[in-house]
Coordinates of C-alpha atoms in Angstrom, one line a residue:
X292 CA 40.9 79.3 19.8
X293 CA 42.0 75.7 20.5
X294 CA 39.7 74.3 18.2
X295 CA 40.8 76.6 15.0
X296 CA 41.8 73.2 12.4
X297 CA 38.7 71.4 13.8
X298 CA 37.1 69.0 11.6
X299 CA 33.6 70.3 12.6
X300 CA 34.8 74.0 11.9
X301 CA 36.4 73.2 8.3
X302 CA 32.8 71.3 7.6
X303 CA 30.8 74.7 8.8
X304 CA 32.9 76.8 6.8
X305 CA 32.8 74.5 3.8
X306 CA 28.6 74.5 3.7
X307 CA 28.9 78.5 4.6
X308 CA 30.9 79.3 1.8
X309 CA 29.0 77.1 -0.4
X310 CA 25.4 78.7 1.1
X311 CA 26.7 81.9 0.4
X312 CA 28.0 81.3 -3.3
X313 CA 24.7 79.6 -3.9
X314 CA 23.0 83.2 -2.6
X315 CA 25.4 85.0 -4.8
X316 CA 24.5 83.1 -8.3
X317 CA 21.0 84.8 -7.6
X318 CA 21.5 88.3 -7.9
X319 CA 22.6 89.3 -11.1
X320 CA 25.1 92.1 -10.2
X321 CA 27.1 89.3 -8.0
X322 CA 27.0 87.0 -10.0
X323 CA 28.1 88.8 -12.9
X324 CA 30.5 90.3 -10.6
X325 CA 32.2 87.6 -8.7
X326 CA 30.9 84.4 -10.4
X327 CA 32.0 85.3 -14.0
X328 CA 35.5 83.3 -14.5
X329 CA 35.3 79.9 -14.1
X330 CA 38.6 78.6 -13.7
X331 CA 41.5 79.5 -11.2
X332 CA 41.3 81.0 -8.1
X333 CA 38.0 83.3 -8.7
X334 CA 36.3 79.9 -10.2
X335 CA 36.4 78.5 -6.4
X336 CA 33.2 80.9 -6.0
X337 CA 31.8 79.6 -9.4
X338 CA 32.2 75.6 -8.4
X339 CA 31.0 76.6 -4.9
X340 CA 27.9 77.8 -6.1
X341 CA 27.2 75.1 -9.0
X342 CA 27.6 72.7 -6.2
X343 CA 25.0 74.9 -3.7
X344 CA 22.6 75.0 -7.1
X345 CA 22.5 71.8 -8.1
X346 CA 22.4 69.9 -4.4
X347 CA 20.0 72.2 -3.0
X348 CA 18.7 69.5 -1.0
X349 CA 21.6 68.2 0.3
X350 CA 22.8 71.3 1.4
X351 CA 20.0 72.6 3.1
X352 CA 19.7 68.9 5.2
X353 CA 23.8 69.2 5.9
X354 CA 23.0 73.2 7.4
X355 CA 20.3 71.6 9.8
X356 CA 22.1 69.0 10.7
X357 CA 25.2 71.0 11.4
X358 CA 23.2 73.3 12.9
X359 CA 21.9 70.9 15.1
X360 CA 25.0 69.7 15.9
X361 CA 26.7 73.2 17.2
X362 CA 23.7 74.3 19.2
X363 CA 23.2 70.7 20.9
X364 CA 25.7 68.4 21.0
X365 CA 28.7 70.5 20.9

């Protein structure tokens, strides 16, 4: 628990929640569901997952690399 505001932990959560936001724009009863509004604090989710759409690339290299990063280095 010492490393709770870690700069590595805030970047895992941050392409998590953006992976999983992406994932929920896919299936239509989600993203009617939880990706509807599109401003305030329920448009978080929405911006998230524009963001996981439309850098799909980028994304997926920042996961491996993170991913890399946790299992290896850390």
């Amino acid at each position: 628990m010492a490393n709770v505001y870690s700069l590595d932990g805030l970047l895992v959560f941050g392409l998590l929640f953006v992976c999983t936001c992406a994932y929920f724009r896919k299936v239509p009863r989600l993203k009617a569901w939880l990706l509807s509004e599109k401003r305030g604090v329920w448009g978080v989710f929405y911006k998230a997952a524009v963001i996981g759409t439309r850098l799909h690339a980028a994304v997926a290299i920042s996961c491996i690399v993170m991913a890399f990063y946790v299992l290896f280095i850390k």
